[in-house]
Amino acid sequence: MPMKAVLYTFQRDDPVHRFRDDLPQLQWAIASSPQDVAREIGDADILVLTNRVCSPELGEALHRAAPASLGWIHFLTAGVERGLAMGLPPGAAVSNASGLKARTVAEHALTLLLAVMRRFPDLQAAQRAHAWRRVEMQPKLSSLEGATVCIIGLGGVGREVARKVKAFDARTVAVSRAGVPGGDVDVVLPRERIGEALGEADAVVVCTSSDASSRHLVGAAQLAAMKPGACLVNIARGEILDEAALVQALRDGRVGGAGLDVTEIEPLPPDSPLWDMPNVIVSPHVAGAGSKDYAQQKALFSANLERFRAGAPLLNQIAR
């Protein structure tokens, strides 16, 4: 009998549903709800899912119905925090897709950063008003050329942001748990020196992963340590940034502008002041969209399938 894999994603038209045809050595069951997972997981060896579908209901379904034979849980996302929070069967190895969308996410980060530094919200407001505000706008614009960009987190996305920023002739200072230099980063500092890194920065890009140690890693004290008028972009997780402190720093002019693809509460509540702030750009958690990563997803899963069958450690295996 072939191994059985249960696939549960947020979208029924997700390209990874091609796994059924491209990996016929597995018996595939497609789930679209926690109830489907509970019905199918009883004789499964593998669970394939995304961080987004993880919920207390799914955690309960797994707790109730997952068999001891469930040996591997693979996340098609880099993020796994929702899965860890809901509870995963303790005997299963867990892997993720860290790095697969790094280039696309970094591209979105740079888009937000450039749009904030070049004051695109103001430029678009002037366009809508049919107003040629050249004299007014020129002093407000800033450039990455010669600027110092602080990158918080040196995983796949952080390294890719550093590589792209270098093409704009910017200097890079990174804040990393490991504090190990390399790649396109000029200086790497440990988290304990985050205030020092922020004090040098004309722009900050938050790329670090979310866990208990990173909640409000960038709070009021860190925002106060930034250069007055510096810009901030967050394409990681909303809870890493103290949103209330950011709103106040934007109002005070301490932070010159922000580009946010993630927020503490998603969707961003309609009454959030961030929607209407003239120096803020909000995108709805879409930084990874547009990535042509199916071939990479398939290659990673296939390589790990061979490792799983051989009893070898998985690529991108999550310690827990």
mmCIF file of C-alpha atoms in Angstrom:
data_model
loop_
_atom_site.group_PDB
_atom_site.id
_atom_site.type_symbol
_atom_site.label_atom_id
_atom_site.label_comp_id
_atom_site.label_asym_id
_atom_site.label_seq_id
_atom_site.Cartn_x
_atom_site.Cartn_y
_atom_site.Cartn_z
ATOM 1 C CA MET A 1 0.000 0.000 0.000
ATOM 2 C CA PRO A 2 1.335 3.485 -0.863
ATOM 3 C CA MET A 3 1.789 6.053 1.864
ATOM 4 C CA LYS A 4 -1.195 8.351 2.341
ATOM 5 C CA ALA A 5 -0.871 12.137 2.397
ATOM 6 C CA VAL A 6 -3.598 14.621 3.376
ATOM 7 C CA LEU A 7 -3.351 18.022 1.654
ATOM 8 C CA TYR A 8 -5.105 21.016 3.231
ATOM 9 C CA THR A 9 -4.639 24.501 1.789
ATOM 10 C CA PHE A 10 -6.651 27.701 1.951
ATOM 11 C CA GLN A 11 -7.427 27.782 -1.775
ATOM 12 C CA ARG A 12 -8.780 24.874 -3.791
ATOM 13 C CA ASP A 13 -7.004 26.212 -6.892
ATOM 14 C CA ASP A 14 -3.608 26.366 -5.175
ATOM 15 C CA PRO A 15 -0.950 25.098 -7.625
ATOM 16 C CA VAL A 16 0.292 22.599 -5.032
ATOM 17 C CA HIS A 17 -2.836 20.534 -5.710
ATOM 18 C CA ARG A 18 -0.821 19.353 -8.710
ATOM 19 C CA PHE A 19 1.034 17.176 -6.207
ATOM 20 C CA ARG A 20 -1.746 14.629 -6.768
ATOM 21 C CA ASP A 21 -0.728 14.189 -10.412
ATOM 22 C CA ASP A 22 2.985 14.898 -10.125
ATOM 23 C CA LEU A 23 3.596 12.648 -7.108
ATOM 24 C CA PRO A 24 1.412 9.585 -7.825
ATOM 25 C CA GLN A 25 3.523 7.373 -5.563
ATOM 26 C CA LEU A 26 1.436 8.761 -2.699
ATOM 27 C CA GLN A 27 -2.251 8.221 -2.066
ATOM 28 C CA TRP A 28 -3.626 11.762 -1.824
ATOM 29 C CA ALA A 29 -6.671 13.012 0.079
ATOM 30 C CA ILE A 30 -7.723 16.640 -0.361
ATOM 31 C CA ALA A 31 -9.187 18.464 2.640
ATOM 32 C CA SER A 32 -10.961 21.824 2.683
ATOM 33 C CA SER A 33 -11.964 21.975 6.362
ATOM 34 C CA PRO A 34 -10.916 20.652 9.777
ATOM 35 C CA GLN A 35 -13.771 18.158 9.451
ATOM 36 C CA ASP A 36 -12.251 16.828 6.218
ATOM 37 C CA VAL A 37 -8.891 16.470 7.953
ATOM 38 C CA ALA A 38 -10.479 14.589 10.863
ATOM 39 C CA ARG A 39 -12.156 12.212 8.399
ATOM 40 C CA GLU A 40 -9.031 11.551 6.297
ATOM 41 C CA ILE A 41 -6.154 11.683 8.779
ATOM 42 C CA GLY A 42 -6.851 8.397 10.558
ATOM 43 C CA ASP A 43 -4.728 6.271 8.210
ATOM 44 C CA ALA A 44 -2.390 9.000 6.924
ATOM 45 C CA ASP A 45 1.396 9.062 7.075
ATOM 46 C CA ILE A 46 1.858 12.681 5.931
ATOM 47 C CA LEU A 47 -0.030 15.936 6.417
ATOM 48 C CA VAL A 48 0.650 18.806 3.998
ATOM 49 C CA LEU A 49 -0.826 22.185 4.896
ATOM 50 C CA THR A 50 -0.288 25.936 5.118
ATOM 51 C CA ASN A 51 0.129 28.090 8.196
ATOM 52 C CA ARG A 52 -2.991 30.022 7.252
ATOM 53 C CA VAL A 53 -5.387 27.087 7.664
ATOM 54 C CA CYS A 54 -4.191 26.344 11.196
ATOM 55 C CA SER A 55 -6.853 27.021 13.815
ATOM 56 C CA PRO A 56 -7.996 25.709 17.197
ATOM 57 C CA GLU A 57 -10.588 23.620 15.319
ATOM 58 C CA LEU A 58 -7.897 21.981 13.211
ATOM 59 C CA GLY A 59 -5.747 21.431 16.284
ATOM 60 C CA GLU A 60 -8.656 19.680 17.978
ATOM 61 C CA ALA A 61 -9.285 17.547 14.887
ATOM 62 C CA LEU A 62 -5.650 16.434 14.835
ATOM 63 C CA HIS A 63 -5.619 15.790 18.564
ATOM 64 C CA ARG A 64 -8.715 13.646 18.221
ATOM 65 C CA ALA A 65 -8.053 11.767 15.000
ATOM 66 C CA ALA A 66 -4.350 11.793 14.051
ATOM 67 C CA PRO A 67 -2.819 8.309 14.255
ATOM 68 C CA ALA A 68 0.514 7.341 15.748
ATOM 69 C CA SER A 69 1.610 6.519 12.194
ATOM 70 C CA LEU A 70 1.460 10.207 11.187
ATOM 71 C CA GLY A 71 5.174 10.749 10.812
ATOM 72 C CA TRP A 72 5.604 13.993 8.904
ATOM 73 C CA ILE A 73 3.837 17.358 8.754
ATOM 74 C CA HIS A 74 4.989 19.627 5.940
ATOM 75 C CA PHE A 75 4.100 23.326 5.794
ATOM 76 C CA LEU A 76 3.916 24.890 2.339
ATOM 77 C CA THR A 77 4.676 28.227 4.012
ATOM 78 C CA ALA A 78 7.698 29.597 5.803
ATOM 79 C CA GLY A 79 5.511 30.509 8.761
ATOM 80 C CA VAL A 80 4.522 27.723 11.156
ATOM 81 C CA GLU A 81 3.610 29.756 14.250
ATOM 82 C CA ARG A 82 -0.139 29.202 13.909
ATOM 83 C CA GLY A 83 0.456 25.475 13.617
ATOM 84 C CA LEU A 84 2.673 25.380 16.689
ATOM 85 C CA ALA A 85 0.143 27.478 18.611
ATOM 86 C CA MET A 86 -2.787 25.207 17.753
ATOM 87 C CA GLY A 87 -0.829 22.077 18.672
ATOM 88 C CA LEU A 88 0.688 19.457 16.387
ATOM 89 C CA PRO A 89 0.905 15.695 16.979
ATOM 90 C CA PRO A 90 4.064 15.246 19.062
ATOM 91 C CA GLY A 91 5.475 12.266 17.195
ATOM 92 C CA ALA A 92 5.556 13.835 13.734
ATOM 93 C CA ALA A 93 8.557 15.571 12.202
ATOM 94 C CA VAL A 94 7.731 19.095 11.007
ATOM 95 C CA SER A 95 9.243 20.903 8.012
ATOM 96 C CA ASN A 96 8.467 24.163 6.251
ATOM 97 C CA ALA A 97 9.059 25.984 2.964
ATOM 98 C CA SER A 98 11.393 28.628 4.341
ATOM 99 C CA GLY A 99 13.189 30.572 1.615
ATOM 100 C CA LEU A 100 11.034 29.497 -1.317
ATOM 101 C CA LYS A 101 9.309 32.887 -1.679
ATOM 102 C CA ALA A 102 12.200 34.969 -0.372
ATOM 103 C CA ARG A 103 12.848 36.791 -3.644
ATOM 104 C CA THR A 104 9.216 37.762 -4.154
ATOM 105 C CA VAL A 105 8.741 38.849 -0.525
ATOM 106 C CA ALA A 106 11.946 40.894 -0.692
ATOM 107 C CA GLU A 107 10.726 42.485 -3.928
ATOM 108 C CA HIS A 108 7.543 43.559 -2.159
ATOM 109 C CA ALA A 109 9.563 44.917 0.755
ATOM 110 C CA LEU A 110 11.639 47.048 -1.594
ATOM 111 C CA THR A 111 8.495 48.224 -3.380
ATOM 112 C CA LEU A 112 7.008 49.423 -0.096
ATOM 113 C CA LEU A 113 10.278 50.980 1.020
ATOM 114 C CA LEU A 114 10.818 52.915 -2.199
ATOM 115 C CA ALA A 115 7.190 54.019 -2.323
ATOM 116 C CA VAL A 116 7.422 55.391 1.226
ATOM 117 C CA MET A 117 10.795 57.084 0.713
ATOM 118 C CA ARG A 118 9.658 58.622 -2.581
ATOM 119 C CA ARG A 119 6.364 59.693 -0.955
ATOM 120 C CA PHE A 120 4.066 57.953 -3.404
ATOM 121 C CA PRO A 121 0.938 58.495 -1.278
ATOM 122 C CA ASP A 122 1.542 62.269 -1.461
ATOM 123 C CA LEU A 123 2.332 62.090 -5.154
ATOM 124 C CA GLN A 124 -0.851 60.161 -5.867
ATOM 125 C CA ALA A 125 -2.898 62.617 -3.786
ATOM 126 C CA ALA A 126 -1.477 65.450 -5.869
ATOM 127 C CA GLN A 127 -2.271 63.546 -9.047
ATOM 128 C CA ARG A 128 -5.873 63.043 -7.980
ATOM 129 C CA ALA A 129 -6.084 66.768 -7.225
ATOM 130 C CA HIS A 130 -4.543 67.586 -10.656
ATOM 131 C CA ALA A 131 -1.895 69.543 -8.739
ATOM 132 C CA TRP A 132 1.733 69.941 -9.899
ATOM 133 C CA ARG A 133 3.418 70.146 -6.486
ATOM 134 C CA ARG A 134 7.047 69.970 -7.541
ATOM 135 C CA VAL A 135 8.385 72.652 -5.227
ATOM 136 C CA GLU A 136 6.427 71.278 -2.269
ATOM 137 C CA MET A 137 7.402 67.644 -2.860
ATOM 138 C CA GLN A 138 11.102 67.862 -3.683
ATOM 139 C CA PRO A 139 12.327 68.448 -0.093
ATOM 140 C CA LYS A 140 10.250 65.510 1.194
ATOM 141 C CA LEU A 141 11.801 62.836 -1.026
ATOM 142 C CA SER A 142 14.651 60.607 0.128
ATOM 143 C CA SER A 143 16.854 58.080 -1.632
ATOM 144 C CA LEU A 144 18.430 54.727 -0.903
ATOM 145 C CA GLU A 145 21.684 55.894 -2.471
ATOM 146 C CA GLY A 146 24.132 56.314 0.388
ATOM 147 C CA ALA A 147 21.451 55.439 2.962
ATOM 148 C CA THR A 148 21.843 52.920 5.772
ATOM 149 C CA VAL A 149 19.189 50.207 5.822
ATOM 150 C CA CYS A 150 18.695 48.163 8.990
ATOM 151 C CA ILE A 151 17.429 44.645 8.251
ATOM 152 C CA ILE A 152 15.940 42.873 11.258
ATOM 153 C CA GLY A 153 16.272 39.147 10.641
ATOM 154 C CA LEU A 154 18.775 37.409 8.380
ATOM 155 C CA GLY A 155 16.802 34.427 7.153
ATOM 156 C CA GLY A 156 16.097 33.876 3.480
ATOM 157 C CA VAL A 157 14.033 37.050 3.117
ATOM 158 C CA GLY A 158 16.458 39.225 5.075
ATOM 159 C CA ARG A 159 19.421 38.063 3.006
ATOM 160 C CA GLU A 160 17.499 38.696 -0.204
ATOM 161 C CA VAL A 161 16.489 42.187 0.958
ATOM 162 C CA ALA A 162 20.164 42.893 1.650
ATOM 163 C CA ARG A 163 21.134 41.717 -1.825
ATOM 164 C CA LYS A 164 18.525 43.899 -3.503
ATOM 165 C CA VAL A 165 19.292 46.940 -1.354
ATOM 166 C CA LYS A 166 22.949 46.736 -2.369
ATOM 167 C CA ALA A 167 21.906 47.365 -5.979
ATOM 168 C CA PHE A 168 20.695 50.806 -4.822
ATOM 169 C CA ASP A 169 24.137 51.643 -3.368
ATOM 170 C CA ALA A 170 22.898 51.513 0.213
ATOM 171 C CA ARG A 171 24.783 50.376 3.304
ATOM 172 C CA THR A 172 23.265 47.479 5.246
ATOM 173 C CA VAL A 173 23.239 46.805 8.981
ATOM 174 C CA ALA A 174 21.503 43.618 10.089
ATOM 175 C CA VAL A 175 20.143 42.497 13.437
ATOM 176 C CA SER A 176 20.273 38.733 13.820
ATOM 177 C CA ARG A 177 19.806 36.164 16.580
ATOM 178 C CA ALA A 178 23.021 34.465 15.490
ATOM 179 C CA GLY A 179 24.884 37.692 14.729
ATOM 180 C CA VAL A 180 26.941 35.977 12.024
ATOM 181 C CA PRO A 181 28.266 38.262 9.234
ATOM 182 C CA GLY A 182 28.258 37.425 5.555
ATOM 183 C CA GLY A 183 26.596 37.913 2.200
ATOM 184 C CA ASP A 184 25.565 41.418 1.240
ATOM 185 C CA VAL A 185 25.448 42.766 4.789
ATOM 186 C CA ASP A 186 28.072 45.270 5.871
ATOM 187 C CA VAL A 187 27.559 44.889 9.627
ATOM 188 C CA VAL A 188 25.706 42.239 11.662
ATOM 189 C CA LEU A 189 24.737 42.903 15.270
ATOM 190 C CA PRO A 190 23.032 40.633 17.814
ATOM 191 C CA ARG A 191 19.533 41.427 18.991
ATOM 192 C CA GLU A 192 20.902 42.880 22.215
ATOM 193 C CA ARG A 193 22.315 45.757 20.135
ATOM 194 C CA ILE A 194 19.164 46.471 18.129
ATOM 195 C CA GLY A 195 19.007 50.041 19.442
ATOM 196 C CA GLU A 196 22.479 50.723 18.083
ATOM 197 C CA ALA A 197 21.530 49.370 14.658
ATOM 198 C CA LEU A 198 18.297 51.376 14.540
ATOM 199 C CA GLY A 199 20.157 54.539 15.494
ATOM 200 C CA GLU A 200 22.218 54.284 12.312
ATOM 201 C CA ALA A 201 19.301 53.535 9.993
ATOM 202 C CA ASP A 202 17.614 55.757 7.439
ATOM 203 C CA ALA A 203 15.254 52.840 6.754
ATOM 204 C CA VAL A 204 14.288 49.672 8.620
ATOM 205 C CA VAL A 205 12.949 46.437 7.121
ATOM 206 C CA VAL A 206 11.499 43.847 9.508
ATOM 207 C CA CYS A 207 12.091 40.315 8.194
ATOM 208 C CA THR A 208 12.531 38.155 11.290
ATOM 209 C CA SER A 209 10.389 35.147 12.102
ATOM 210 C CA SER A 210 7.693 35.316 14.753
ATOM 211 C CA ASP A 211 8.024 33.536 18.076
ATOM 212 C CA ALA A 212 7.712 34.410 21.754
ATOM 213 C CA SER A 213 11.054 36.223 21.718
ATOM 214 C CA SER A 214 10.132 38.513 18.828
ATOM 215 C CA ARG A 215 6.746 39.809 20.021
ATOM 216 C CA HIS A 216 6.981 43.628 20.018
ATOM 217 C CA LEU A 217 10.680 43.331 19.275
ATOM 218 C CA VAL A 218 10.226 46.759 17.702
ATOM 219 C CA GLY A 219 8.366 48.759 20.338
ATOM 220 C CA ALA A 220 8.288 52.321 21.620
ATOM 221 C CA ALA A 221 11.901 52.269 22.814
ATOM 222 C CA GLN A 222 13.186 50.893 19.524
ATOM 223 C CA LEU A 223 11.159 53.376 17.471
ATOM 224 C CA ALA A 224 12.548 56.178 19.631
ATOM 225 C CA ALA A 225 16.066 54.925 18.880
ATOM 226 C CA MET A 226 15.558 55.366 15.113
ATOM 227 C CA LYS A 227 16.846 58.409 13.293
ATOM 228 C CA PRO A 228 14.126 61.080 13.210
ATOM 229 C CA GLY A 229 12.209 60.716 9.953
ATOM 230 C CA ALA A 230 13.489 57.221 9.143
ATOM 231 C CA CYS A 231 11.111 54.880 7.295
ATOM 232 C CA LEU A 232 9.982 51.427 8.387
ATOM 233 C CA VAL A 233 8.699 48.407 6.448
ATOM 234 C CA ASN A 234 7.265 45.211 7.940
ATOM 235 C CA ILE A 235 6.811 42.154 5.722
ATOM 236 C CA ALA A 236 7.313 39.598 8.513
ATOM 237 C CA ARG A 237 4.536 39.312 11.119
ATOM 238 C CA GLY A 238 2.380 42.034 12.617
ATOM 239 C CA GLU A 239 3.024 41.127 16.247
ATOM 240 C CA ILE A 240 6.755 41.848 15.898
ATOM 241 C CA LEU A 241 5.915 45.548 15.695
ATOM 242 C CA ASP A 242 4.069 47.407 18.470
ATOM 243 C CA GLU A 243 1.372 48.944 16.299
ATOM 244 C CA ALA A 244 0.125 51.461 18.846
ATOM 245 C CA ALA A 245 3.665 52.694 19.384
ATOM 246 C CA LEU A 246 4.156 52.963 15.623
ATOM 247 C CA VAL A 247 0.998 55.054 15.206
ATOM 248 C CA GLN A 248 2.225 57.448 17.879
ATOM 249 C CA ALA A 249 5.710 57.630 16.367
ATOM 250 C CA LEU A 250 4.202 58.415 12.954
ATOM 251 C CA ARG A 251 2.022 61.152 14.449
ATOM 252 C CA ASP A 252 4.995 62.634 16.290
ATOM 253 C CA GLY A 253 7.164 62.580 13.177
ATOM 254 C CA ARG A 254 9.692 60.287 14.842
ATOM 255 C CA VAL A 255 9.036 57.773 12.043
ATOM 256 C CA GLY A 256 8.792 59.396 8.623
ATOM 257 C CA GLY A 257 6.647 56.740 6.992
ATOM 258 C CA ALA A 258 5.742 53.063 7.057
ATOM 259 C CA GLY A 259 4.953 50.294 4.592
ATOM 260 C CA LEU A 260 3.030 47.446 6.213
ATOM 261 C CA ASP A 261 2.155 44.150 4.568
ATOM 262 C CA VAL A 262 1.254 42.629 7.943
ATOM 263 C CA THR A 263 -0.580 43.983 10.976
ATOM 264 C CA GLU A 264 -1.210 42.865 14.554
ATOM 265 C CA ILE A 265 -4.832 42.062 13.722
ATOM 266 C CA GLU A 266 -5.617 40.769 10.247
ATOM 267 C CA PRO A 267 -7.611 41.936 8.434
ATOM 268 C CA LEU A 268 -6.652 45.397 9.678
ATOM 269 C CA PRO A 269 -9.751 46.709 11.501
ATOM 270 C CA PRO A 270 -11.694 49.406 9.606
ATOM 271 C CA ASP A 271 -11.217 51.874 12.462
ATOM 272 C CA SER A 272 -7.417 51.549 12.549
ATOM 273 C CA PRO A 273 -5.760 54.963 12.131
ATOM 274 C CA LEU A 274 -3.189 53.352 9.836
ATOM 275 C CA TRP A 275 -5.701 53.309 6.963
ATOM 276 C CA ASP A 276 -5.863 57.099 6.738
ATOM 277 C CA MET A 277 -2.359 58.193 7.684
ATOM 278 C CA PRO A 278 -0.825 60.028 4.714
ATOM 279 C CA ASN A 279 2.636 58.548 5.279
ATOM 280 C CA VAL A 280 1.543 54.903 5.499
ATOM 281 C CA ILE A 281 1.058 52.283 2.793
ATOM 282 C CA VAL A 282 -0.896 49.152 3.754
ATOM 283 C CA SER A 283 -0.947 46.009 1.631
ATOM 284 C CA PRO A 284 -3.103 43.015 2.691
ATOM 285 C CA HIS A 285 -0.445 40.382 3.519
ATOM 286 C CA VAL A 286 0.347 39.697 -0.128
ATOM 287 C CA ALA A 287 4.152 39.991 -0.163
ATOM 288 C CA GLY A 288 4.565 36.393 -1.306
ATOM 289 C CA ALA A 289 1.900 36.574 -4.018
ATOM 290 C CA GLY A 290 2.999 36.197 -7.611
ATOM 291 C CA SER A 291 5.850 33.862 -6.749
ATOM 292 C CA LYS A 292 6.413 31.159 -9.370
ATOM 293 C CA ASP A 293 7.461 28.700 -6.702
ATOM 294 C CA TYR A 294 5.570 25.505 -7.586
ATOM 295 C CA ALA A 295 8.649 23.845 -9.059
ATOM 296 C CA GLN A 296 10.578 24.670 -5.888
ATOM 297 C CA GLN A 297 7.722 23.430 -3.694
ATOM 298 C CA LYS A 298 7.647 20.160 -5.588
ATOM 299 C CA ALA A 299 11.431 19.766 -5.481
ATOM 300 C CA LEU A 300 11.593 20.414 -1.727
ATOM 301 C CA PHE A 301 8.699 18.093 -0.950
ATOM 302 C CA SER A 302 10.088 15.356 -3.211
ATOM 303 C CA ALA A 303 13.532 15.561 -1.624
ATOM 304 C CA ASN A 304 11.993 15.400 1.839
ATOM 305 C CA LEU A 305 9.768 12.497 0.831
ATOM 306 C CA GLU A 306 12.876 10.476 0.006
ATOM 307 C CA ARG A 307 14.441 11.525 3.323
ATOM 308 C CA PHE A 308 11.264 10.611 5.205
ATOM 309 C CA ARG A 309 11.181 7.168 3.649
ATOM 310 C CA ALA A 310 14.846 6.669 4.504
ATOM 311 C CA GLY A 311 14.442 7.878 8.080
ATOM 312 C CA ALA A 312 16.854 10.745 7.463
ATOM 313 C CA PRO A 313 16.571 14.314 8.851
ATOM 314 C CA LEU A 314 14.341 16.536 6.739
ATOM 315 C CA LEU A 315 15.330 19.681 4.917
ATOM 316 C CA ASN A 316 13.963 22.771 6.711
ATOM 317 C CA GLN A 317 13.060 20.627 9.701
ATOM 318 C CA ILE A 318 11.601 22.621 12.591
ATOM 319 C CA ALA A 319 12.957 22.002 16.075
ATOM 320 C CA ARG A 320 10.216 21.744 18.702
#
